[in-house]
XYZ file of C-alpha atoms in Angstrom:
678
model
C -57.301 11.941 24.112
C -55.963 15.094 22.543
C -52.928 14.940 24.813
C -52.258 11.378 23.698
C -52.388 12.415 20.064
C -49.892 15.184 20.710
C -47.501 12.726 22.315
C -47.682 10.317 19.377
C -47.225 12.899 16.625
C -43.467 13.451 17.270
C -42.926 9.687 17.203
C -44.670 9.405 13.837
C -42.574 12.256 12.499
C -39.419 10.543 13.787
C -40.411 7.276 12.117
C -41.070 9.019 8.802
C -37.735 10.833 9.102
C -35.928 7.529 9.753
C -37.635 5.914 6.756
C -36.652 8.866 4.599
C -33.006 8.523 5.663
C -32.996 4.772 4.976
C -34.613 5.315 1.575
C -32.026 7.965 0.724
C -29.239 5.542 1.665
C -30.752 2.847 -0.564
C -31.031 5.256 -3.486
C -27.431 6.364 -2.968
C -26.339 2.723 -2.880
C -28.131 1.961 -6.130
C -26.242 4.757 -7.880
C -22.808 3.451 -6.837
C -23.093 -0.279 -7.393
C -20.073 -0.495 -9.689
C -16.534 -0.624 -8.321
C -13.239 -0.368 -10.163
C -9.575 -1.226 -9.889
C -6.576 0.550 -11.368
C -3.392 -1.412 -11.979
C -1.024 1.530 -12.078
C 2.128 0.561 -13.933
C 5.110 2.748 -14.798
C 4.376 2.756 -18.520
C 0.692 1.830 -18.783
C -2.351 1.122 -16.639
C -5.159 -1.417 -16.768
C -8.620 -0.559 -15.436
C -11.194 -3.195 -14.475
C -14.764 -2.949 -13.183
C -17.393 -5.041 -11.443
C -21.062 -4.155 -11.757
C -24.341 -6.092 -11.686
C -24.358 -8.408 -14.677
C -20.646 -7.806 -15.345
C -18.590 -9.916 -12.907
C -14.995 -8.873 -13.736
C -13.999 -7.149 -16.932
C -11.112 -5.059 -18.256
C -12.184 -1.596 -19.372
C -11.570 -0.648 -22.991
C -10.320 2.893 -23.534
C -11.472 5.292 -26.246
C -9.181 3.579 -28.750
C -10.712 0.179 -27.755
C -7.451 -0.944 -26.195
C -7.180 -2.882 -22.973
C -4.240 -0.904 -21.590
C -3.691 2.839 -21.545
C -0.368 4.721 -21.434
C 0.230 6.520 -18.127
C 0.994 9.735 -19.974
C -0.409 13.246 -19.756
C 0.268 16.286 -21.929
C -0.346 19.645 -20.246
C -0.894 22.824 -22.197
C -2.212 26.220 -21.186
C -5.872 25.464 -21.858
C -6.095 21.747 -22.559
C -4.922 18.331 -21.416
C -4.375 15.066 -23.273
C -4.289 11.601 -21.714
C -3.401 8.074 -22.731
C -2.711 7.364 -26.386
C -3.450 10.973 -27.364
C -0.798 12.199 -24.940
C 1.679 9.524 -26.083
C 1.381 10.768 -29.653
C 1.942 14.335 -28.412
C 5.266 13.276 -26.875
C 6.917 13.697 -30.270
C 5.510 17.183 -30.938
C 5.751 18.584 -27.427
C 8.096 16.434 -25.290
C 8.563 19.079 -22.583
C 4.837 19.214 -21.761
C 4.331 15.424 -21.969
C 4.938 13.737 -18.627
C 5.736 10.027 -18.275
C 7.200 7.701 -15.645
C 6.517 10.336 -12.975
C 5.593 7.690 -10.345
C 9.313 7.366 -9.693
C 9.175 10.845 -8.121
C 6.316 10.185 -5.688
C 7.277 10.824 -2.074
C 10.856 11.756 -3.033
C 12.769 14.773 -1.772
C 14.964 16.812 -4.102
C 18.211 15.151 -3.040
C 16.930 11.634 -3.721
C 18.986 9.648 -6.291
C 15.788 8.857 -8.215
C 15.262 12.566 -8.854
C 18.756 12.827 -10.330
C 18.098 9.655 -12.350
C 14.867 11.107 -13.737
C 16.683 14.300 -14.779
C 19.316 12.201 -16.567
C 16.743 10.049 -18.358
C 14.426 12.896 -19.357
C 16.459 16.114 -19.576
C 13.660 17.855 -21.494
C 11.633 18.208 -18.279
C 12.377 21.116 -15.967
C 12.067 20.052 -12.333
C 11.540 22.883 -9.866
C 11.968 22.773 -6.089
C 9.140 23.174 -3.598
C 10.751 24.613 -0.429
C 7.698 23.960 1.722
C 7.416 20.234 0.948
C 11.120 19.725 0.155
C 10.050 17.931 -3.034
C 10.165 18.630 -6.771
C 7.502 19.691 -9.245
C 7.222 19.872 -13.028
C 7.761 23.393 -14.357
C 5.784 23.351 -17.610
C 5.838 27.132 -17.981
C 6.236 30.126 -15.654
C 2.492 29.906 -14.950
C 2.098 26.113 -14.960
C 3.694 23.860 -12.359
C 2.448 20.532 -11.054
C 3.630 18.137 -8.373
C 3.915 14.412 -9.209
C 0.882 13.802 -6.959
C -1.200 16.278 -8.965
C -0.193 14.632 -12.244
C -1.065 11.217 -10.834
C -4.401 12.615 -9.645
C -5.138 13.654 -13.236
C -4.360 10.147 -14.465
C -6.564 8.556 -11.789
C -9.395 10.920 -12.656
C -9.002 9.931 -16.314
C -9.075 6.228 -15.377
C -12.274 6.898 -13.446
C -13.877 8.548 -16.495
C -12.931 5.532 -18.632
C -14.495 3.178 -16.089
C -17.676 5.265 -15.798
C -18.101 5.422 -19.589
C -17.645 1.659 -19.791
C -19.966 0.924 -16.841
C -22.486 3.594 -17.867
C -22.843 4.745 -14.264
C -20.878 6.801 -11.744
C -18.074 5.093 -9.819
C -16.427 6.307 -6.638
C -14.966 3.194 -4.978
C -11.644 1.850 -6.213
C -8.750 -0.425 -5.344
C -5.399 0.825 -6.639
C -2.273 -1.281 -7.040
C 1.107 -0.021 -5.867
C 4.550 -1.662 -5.974
C 5.246 -3.827 -2.937
C 8.402 -1.820 -2.153
C 6.535 1.489 -1.721
C 7.238 2.964 1.714
C 4.921 5.098 3.863
C 5.687 8.373 2.025
C 5.044 6.840 -1.393
C 1.784 5.187 -0.288
C 0.499 8.405 1.237
C 1.358 10.222 -2.006
C -0.851 7.798 -3.982
C -3.699 8.260 -1.474
C -3.347 12.026 -1.787
C -3.541 11.768 -5.585
C -6.677 9.621 -5.304
C -8.314 12.199 -3.030
C -7.595 14.875 -5.651
C -9.357 12.663 -8.210
C -12.400 12.268 -5.955
C -11.893 8.526 -5.570
C -12.727 6.635 -2.409
C -9.834 4.198 -2.043
C -11.090 0.951 -0.568
C -7.515 -0.319 -0.428
C -4.041 0.163 -1.805
C -3.104 -3.386 -2.716
C 0.450 -4.441 -3.578
C 0.583 -5.459 -7.223
C 2.285 -8.751 -6.373
C -0.507 -9.539 -3.891
C -3.155 -8.682 -6.486
C -1.450 -11.004 -8.987
C -1.315 -13.809 -6.421
C -4.998 -13.276 -5.592
C -5.984 -13.466 -9.261
C -3.991 -16.681 -9.656
C -5.628 -18.218 -6.573
C -9.198 -17.158 -7.357
C -9.159 -18.897 -10.732
C -7.572 -22.041 -9.205
C -9.656 -22.250 -6.050
C -10.365 -25.964 -6.536
C -6.644 -26.801 -6.593
C -6.035 -25.297 -3.135
C -6.257 -27.688 -0.171
C -4.877 -28.087 3.348
C -1.435 -28.899 1.944
C 0.685 -25.756 1.591
C 1.720 -24.947 -1.983
C 4.568 -22.469 -2.525
C 4.525 -20.487 -5.770
C 7.027 -17.858 -6.911
C 5.869 -14.930 -9.054
C 8.591 -13.103 -10.968
C 7.224 -9.748 -12.108
C 9.422 -7.604 -14.346
C 7.547 -4.585 -15.622
C 8.648 -1.394 -17.281
C 10.072 0.367 -14.247
C 10.956 -2.294 -11.669
C 11.157 -5.981 -10.792
C 9.492 -7.754 -7.869
C 9.838 -11.420 -6.943
C 7.282 -12.862 -4.513
C 6.904 -16.233 -2.798
C 3.286 -17.052 -1.962
C 1.879 -19.947 0.063
C -1.616 -21.222 -0.823
C -3.671 -23.461 1.453
C -7.111 -23.740 2.998
C -7.574 -22.479 6.556
C -10.472 -22.476 9.002
C -12.132 -19.086 9.469
C -14.652 -18.064 12.099
C -17.237 -16.755 9.663
C -17.162 -19.130 6.680
C -15.365 -22.305 7.799
C -12.635 -23.689 5.543
C -11.587 -21.144 2.951
C -8.568 -20.706 0.637
C -5.812 -18.397 1.812
C -2.749 -16.816 0.281
C 0.116 -15.704 2.470
C 3.014 -13.568 1.250
C 6.103 -15.350 2.550
C 8.977 -13.538 0.873
C 9.568 -10.478 -1.308
C 12.615 -9.317 -3.252
C 12.839 -6.351 -5.594
C 14.970 -4.146 -7.815
C 13.587 -0.615 -8.149
C 15.212 0.223 -11.505
C 15.449 -3.142 -13.294
C 12.818 -3.198 -16.024
C 11.923 -2.692 -19.646
C 12.431 1.078 -19.527
C 16.128 0.757 -18.737
C 16.523 -1.665 -21.655
C 14.783 0.797 -23.976
C 17.019 3.632 -22.783
C 20.085 1.509 -23.601
C 18.673 0.866 -27.072
C 17.876 4.564 -27.519
C 21.454 5.488 -26.662
C 22.712 2.865 -29.135
C 20.483 4.230 -31.917
C 21.591 7.797 -31.141
C 25.251 6.764 -31.517
C 24.488 5.074 -34.831
C 22.691 8.177 -36.142
C 25.517 10.499 -35.050
C 28.024 8.137 -36.687
C 26.096 8.223 -39.972
C 26.184 12.053 -39.997
C 29.763 12.379 -38.813
C 31.745 14.960 -40.767
C 28.650 16.881 -41.899
C 28.884 19.383 -39.055
C 25.569 18.227 -37.654
C 24.516 18.647 -34.049
C 24.381 15.777 -31.617
C 20.950 14.131 -31.798
C 20.909 13.910 -27.975
C 20.472 17.689 -27.830
C 17.168 17.507 -29.702
C 14.266 16.472 -27.355
C 11.910 15.662 -30.237
C 14.447 13.410 -31.909
C 15.156 11.614 -28.622
C 11.413 11.086 -28.091
C 11.230 9.476 -31.549
C 14.227 7.283 -30.749
C 12.665 6.136 -27.439
C 9.463 5.143 -29.216
C 11.452 3.220 -31.817
C 13.517 1.550 -29.080
C 10.303 0.369 -27.442
C 9.123 -1.180 -30.688
C 12.548 -2.649 -31.386
C 12.738 -4.352 -27.981
C 9.372 -6.019 -28.601
C 10.268 -7.211 -32.091
C 13.675 -8.552 -31.018
C 11.939 -10.775 -28.476
C 10.669 -12.864 -31.381
C 13.300 -12.183 -34.066
C 17.078 -12.452 -34.261
C 17.428 -9.042 -35.908
C 15.331 -6.120 -37.085
C 15.682 -2.904 -39.009
C 15.177 0.291 -37.023
C 13.923 3.143 -39.152
C 12.577 6.631 -38.489
C 11.517 9.130 -41.142
C 12.780 12.663 -40.627
C 14.511 11.946 -37.333
C 16.281 15.335 -37.257
C 16.735 18.104 -39.823
C 14.593 16.080 -42.259
C 17.207 13.312 -42.272
C 15.893 9.745 -42.222
C 17.441 7.101 -40.007
C 17.823 3.423 -40.815
C 19.990 0.828 -39.077
C 19.997 -2.912 -38.460
C 20.039 -4.097 -34.839
C 20.528 -7.727 -33.831
C 19.364 -9.488 -30.690
C 23.009 -10.217 -29.832
C 23.772 -6.480 -29.871
C 20.751 -5.807 -27.673
C 21.827 -8.460 -25.171
C 25.345 -7.049 -25.109
C 23.971 -3.547 -24.380
C 21.961 -4.900 -21.438
C 24.468 -7.478 -20.169
C 24.795 -5.841 -16.746
C 20.986 -5.660 -16.434
C 20.594 -9.373 -17.094
C 23.150 -10.076 -14.375
C 20.747 -8.427 -11.907
C 17.844 -10.749 -12.808
C 18.589 -13.377 -10.081
C 18.932 -10.712 -7.350
C 15.232 -10.406 -6.428
C 14.944 -14.213 -6.361
C 17.677 -14.494 -3.739
C 16.138 -11.650 -1.692
C 12.720 -13.311 -1.740
C 14.133 -16.673 -0.650
C 16.137 -15.040 2.116
C 13.170 -13.085 3.494
C 10.966 -16.203 3.333
C 13.693 -18.344 4.935
C 13.145 -20.942 2.226
C 15.153 -22.661 -0.481
C 14.290 -23.272 -4.131
C 13.401 -26.916 -3.507
C 10.368 -25.776 -1.495
C 9.038 -23.692 -4.406
C 6.803 -25.760 -6.673
C 6.761 -23.460 -9.698
C 7.940 -20.072 -10.933
C 5.395 -17.965 -12.842
C 6.285 -15.038 -15.115
C 4.432 -11.744 -14.781
C 5.038 -8.383 -16.478
C 5.821 -7.334 -20.021
C 9.622 -7.325 -19.709
C 9.683 -11.057 -18.882
C 8.999 -11.682 -22.577
C 12.635 -10.822 -23.348
C 14.261 -14.216 -24.118
C 17.497 -13.450 -22.259
C 15.540 -12.618 -19.082
C 13.827 -16.003 -19.226
C 17.111 -17.770 -19.940
C 18.921 -16.209 -16.964
C 15.937 -16.679 -14.648
C 15.482 -20.334 -15.597
C 19.126 -20.991 -14.790
C 18.809 -19.119 -11.470
C 15.748 -21.046 -10.216
C 16.883 -24.427 -11.498
C 13.442 -25.507 -12.727
C 12.596 -27.448 -15.866
C 10.440 -24.638 -17.195
C 8.897 -21.298 -16.254
C 5.158 -20.960 -15.786
C 3.369 -18.829 -18.365
C -0.174 -19.838 -17.426
C -1.265 -16.394 -16.284
C -2.069 -13.197 -18.163
C 1.153 -11.287 -17.580
C -0.453 -7.906 -18.290
C -3.879 -8.150 -16.654
C -3.476 -10.456 -13.647
C -2.923 -7.618 -11.154
C -5.928 -5.647 -12.428
C -8.197 -8.689 -12.140
C -6.983 -9.526 -8.648
C -7.455 -5.928 -7.529
C -11.018 -5.716 -8.870
C -11.895 -8.984 -7.116
C -10.668 -7.406 -3.886
C -12.706 -4.286 -4.677
C -15.859 -6.382 -5.010
C -15.045 -8.181 -1.747
C -14.622 -4.865 0.102
C -17.707 -3.269 -1.427
C -21.043 -3.648 0.355
C -22.853 -3.979 -2.960
C -21.391 -7.377 -3.917
C -20.981 -10.763 -2.311
C -17.994 -12.837 -3.436
C -16.558 -16.134 -2.301
C -14.119 -15.484 0.558
C -10.411 -15.640 -0.151
C -8.208 -14.857 2.839
C -5.288 -12.521 2.024
C -2.351 -12.235 4.417
C 0.025 -9.592 3.150
C 3.445 -8.993 4.710
C 5.319 -5.978 6.058
C 8.355 -5.217 3.898
C 9.915 -2.524 6.085
C 9.847 -3.088 9.877
C 8.572 -0.234 12.064
C 9.621 0.470 15.638
C 9.150 3.000 18.427
C 12.178 4.692 20.012
C 12.164 6.700 23.232
C 14.613 7.882 25.881
C 13.962 7.902 29.613
C 15.965 8.690 32.716
C 17.024 5.709 34.871
C 18.841 5.414 38.175
C 21.262 2.512 37.879
C 23.069 3.340 41.137
C 21.942 5.426 44.121
C 22.298 9.083 43.170
C 23.569 8.288 39.657
C 21.019 8.945 36.902
C 21.536 8.385 33.204
C 19.524 8.339 29.994
C 18.529 4.991 28.517
C 17.555 4.696 24.857
C 14.856 2.095 24.186
C 13.592 0.456 21.001
C 10.366 -1.517 20.706
C 9.424 -3.266 17.460
C 5.833 -2.560 16.439
C 5.634 -4.364 13.099
C 8.411 -6.803 12.290
C 9.686 -7.617 8.807
C 7.446 -10.074 6.919
C 4.877 -9.953 9.712
C 1.217 -9.975 8.563
C -1.000 -6.927 8.176
C -3.551 -5.338 8.590
C -2.777 -5.346 12.286
C -3.159 -3.184 15.379
C -0.599 -2.835 18.129
C -0.539 -1.157 21.525
C 2.625 -0.040 23.274
C 2.461 0.857 26.974
C 4.776 3.396 28.618
C 4.788 2.542 32.328
C 7.441 4.866 33.711
C 6.276 8.295 32.627
C 4.154 10.678 34.677
C 4.931 13.809 32.693
C 4.792 15.004 29.073
C 7.302 13.241 26.815
C 8.169 12.488 23.192
C 8.773 9.295 21.259
C 9.917 8.600 17.711
C 8.377 6.274 15.128
C 11.124 4.994 12.821
C 11.771 2.244 10.346
C 13.540 -0.757 11.833
C 16.581 -2.629 10.570
C 16.897 -2.084 6.801
C 20.110 -4.045 6.467
C 18.563 -6.176 3.727
C 18.692 -3.102 1.439
C 21.854 -2.209 -0.423
C 23.591 1.196 -0.052
C 21.959 2.583 -3.209
C 18.496 1.355 -2.154
C 18.957 2.988 1.241
C 19.697 6.337 -0.397
C 16.598 5.988 -2.583
C 14.533 4.960 0.454
C 15.036 8.358 2.077
C 14.653 9.268 5.737
C 14.220 6.396 8.176
C 12.334 8.593 10.635
C 8.580 8.473 10.112
C 7.581 11.047 12.705
C 8.111 12.328 16.215
C 5.096 12.250 18.536
C 4.929 14.878 21.278
C 2.521 13.972 24.069
C 0.853 16.712 26.086
C -1.491 16.365 29.062
C 0.242 13.377 30.678
C 1.104 15.313 33.821
C -2.389 16.773 34.013
C -3.956 13.297 33.900
C -1.849 12.187 36.895
C -2.903 15.284 38.819
C -6.550 14.544 38.011
C -6.384 10.995 39.434
C -3.770 11.239 42.234
C -5.200 8.384 44.329
C -5.684 5.922 41.479
C -3.237 3.251 40.292
C -1.659 4.082 36.948
C -1.699 1.396 34.281
C 0.579 3.376 31.995
C 0.209 5.497 28.891
C -1.100 3.382 25.995
C -0.422 4.327 22.383
C -2.648 2.552 19.838
C -1.204 2.021 16.344
C -2.856 0.680 13.208
C -1.226 -0.654 10.050
C -4.263 -0.798 7.795
C -5.016 -2.962 4.777
C -3.290 -0.382 2.545
C -0.055 -0.739 4.510
C -0.372 2.820 5.871
C 0.584 3.409 9.498
C -1.497 5.637 11.773
C -1.493 6.479 15.460
C -5.137 6.074 16.470
C -5.023 7.504 19.977
C -2.915 7.830 23.118
C -4.499 7.510 26.549
C -3.423 7.466 30.178
C -5.102 4.561 32.008
C -5.882 4.522 35.731
C -7.533 1.833 37.854
C -9.251 1.871 41.220
C -11.426 -0.501 43.287
C -15.006 0.508 44.055
C -17.875 -1.252 45.791
C -20.550 -2.312 43.375
C -24.037 -1.500 44.670
C -26.832 -2.649 42.361
C -29.286 0.097 41.529
C -32.559 -0.124 39.685
C -32.113 1.254 36.216
C -34.582 3.852 35.129
C -36.780 3.195 32.116
C -34.983 5.956 30.220
C -31.580 4.366 30.946
C -32.799 0.960 29.756
C -34.189 2.508 26.591
C -30.915 4.331 25.978
C -28.876 1.131 26.452
C -31.197 -0.750 24.089
C -30.807 1.875 21.347
C -27.039 1.917 21.903
C -26.772 -1.864 21.536
C -28.980 -1.784 18.450
C -26.520 0.470 16.635
C -23.398 -1.279 17.945
C -22.467 1.470 20.386
C -21.297 1.103 23.940
C -19.469 2.904 26.694
C -17.668 -0.054 28.228
C -14.090 1.173 28.721
C -12.617 -2.330 28.544
C -13.809 -3.021 25.013
C -10.862 -4.433 23.102
C -9.875 -3.959 19.508
C -9.684 -6.856 17.137
C -6.173 -8.115 16.442
C -4.385 -5.845 18.946
C -1.037 -6.716 20.452
C 0.541 -5.061 23.465
C 4.245 -4.329 23.772
C 5.295 -3.572 27.355
C 8.074 -1.124 28.128
C 9.781 -3.400 30.668
C 9.790 -6.466 28.444
C 12.561 -7.232 26.032
C 11.383 -6.555 22.522
C 11.534 -9.397 19.988
C 14.272 -9.377 17.387
C 13.547 -6.934 14.603
C 13.891 -9.566 11.934
C 11.588 -12.036 13.684
C 8.138 -12.796 12.344
C 4.941 -12.420 14.365
C 4.236 -16.027 15.172
C 1.059 -16.796 17.132
C 3.098 -17.953 20.122
C 5.000 -14.671 20.355
C 1.795 -12.691 20.002
C 0.283 -14.544 22.947
C 3.298 -13.748 25.139
C 3.161 -10.060 24.279
C -0.605 -9.806 24.548
C -1.823 -8.310 27.790
C -5.356 -7.274 26.962
C -8.239 -9.682 26.453
C -7.504 -10.749 22.912
C -7.995 -13.884 20.894
C -5.612 -14.615 17.986
C -7.334 -13.907 14.698
C -6.710 -16.314 11.853
C -8.386 -14.179 9.227
C -6.232 -11.087 8.697
C -8.096 -9.975 5.595
C -9.285 -6.360 5.689
C -11.842 -5.985 8.481
C -15.263 -4.431 7.803
C -15.519 -0.709 8.494
C -18.055 -1.168 11.289
C -16.732 -1.986 14.757
C -17.623 -5.413 16.234
C -20.548 -5.325 18.614
C -18.966 -7.643 21.144
C -15.328 -8.067 22.057
C -13.796 -11.495 22.628
C -13.551 -12.286 26.354
C -11.298 -15.079 27.677
C -12.641 -17.791 29.966
C -10.910 -16.329 33.032
C -12.707 -13.011 32.655
C -16.019 -14.770 32.031
C -15.600 -16.656 35.279
C -14.799 -13.446 37.109
C -17.881 -11.766 35.696
C -20.043 -14.672 36.838
C -18.683 -14.432 40.372
C -19.306 -10.706 40.427
C -22.902 -11.259 39.392
C -23.410 -13.659 42.281
C -21.758 -11.258 44.743
C -22.845 -7.790 43.655
C -21.433 -6.143 46.762
C -17.895 -7.340 46.050
C -15.258 -4.797 45.036
C -14.670 -4.422 41.311
C -11.847 -2.625 39.510
C -12.942 0.411 37.545
C -10.736 1.691 34.745
C -10.545 5.402 33.925
C -9.048 6.531 30.647
C -7.779 10.048 30.136
C -7.185 10.976 26.506
C -3.732 12.435 25.945
C -3.309 14.964 23.149
C -0.509 14.479 20.641
C 1.215 16.459 17.936
C 3.663 15.608 15.181
C 1.825 12.771 13.392
């Protein structure tokens, strides 16, 4: 009896330990029920939260405003954010940083770095030789990279959300411009890590806007496809998006509404800031003209005066949207001299005439990428603060040929509300009505490699190969597998952007390097030596383009197959118990387990055209592993599926093998290949 008690005691201790762990998890979950979203604009940001009892709400800052300037003032021993920092821009313009998102992921020679220097000459940009990027040189002792400054802003947004929610918040969804490439997206993720935020997803701001529009009009979405164009002109850039709404059948929840990004066009520098800079230059000329002959200095050489003029230009642009003329006035602009001048809307439109000519550009790009015409678009909806400029609306209305432009959406807060809805959907603490989101790849990604071929006996040459991984306007998140069948030794391959011909020469220079990385594989030859008698199934590289649009190389493995006789053996009790525990927690050691939504691109096959879209038919032709097309491409849950989809042919084979246990079965061996360079 005593022996029995001794055997049970460890089990009781294990049970109590398990209960303690589960209780700790529940307590941790209760402390982090709230989630947040940050709509990160060039000029200002909007923060929204979801918590129990508060479905979706915009956070008010310390000044009780719904939007906060993306501005930070850095001094030796203190920092100012938001409205406090914006007011400091006049007193200390050199230490007040604004519009720094334009420098994220940019090397020193990028045209946007030169543009930033021209726009804000008061800032000293230093060079980081290790990263080949720039940083802000506040003083000899203080220097910060754009990612560090953004991390400060994100940390401040988190503090605003926590004060408003009255509880700690770690999980967030952050909006980024749709045209951000891999370097820019990774820079935002790095800034979020510095702020201690767990990023559930980087969502494109145009996708977040489309989601907000669809969520509040769920009843109007049916099986008939509805095409809507969103024209978003903010402070720093312009993005035009064509979205298709319709209900689709999902495996988990039946018929549910879905939005699919069909086409995207953009202009990286067309926005309200450029209009304000034109107005600032106009006001500076007027002030210099008024003081001509007095031996005064040029106002452009005074950073404080230029900061005052930029603030007045911002106000003037807003007022001229509703009035034909307005009086610009600044007390003590420079050397205690007041400035006063009348500016008309006609003068403003003449200053920005070339900018207004660029308004239809994103519309044409979006239509071209969607392979649609304007007749298929039901309505055009305005988003972003700069769309309130009358001339922008006039030119856009003429370009789209519609009777009127849609203004039935909150132009400032739509992206923040869509992003926080997505945050609640991704969080385990909330249950929301499903809304399927199918985002699209803006920049195609391909794999390039070179191998030696023998075209004629004794004549060997090098052949350069390209295989498209993610084609332009194809859906994501998505996983792909590329198989290299003709290598039995260590080799390298390159991951590059695909055809970027849709970008203009200037956009290509801003885009930067088209090479993402070079992957060097080691251990390939060793794996072939380890399994000399087995049949090689190639070297498989598994790629993932996640819901944030960030590419990663998950693993590379060398696969071998052999036939063995299956002899049934009685499983021991310990083995059965181990298998039961493994299945309980979703684990398994079956080597043939497939990954959801994975496509295979074979080396011998001709790759599809780079501009082609991933249609279901093409995916089926390229698919080699046991995969079933997935309709719902919304972000998958973090836990792996317990069972992989198995086609009918394999099920039949398994049934035959059960009836004939002594038959030969193929056994697959996978040797993990190490990699470097990613």
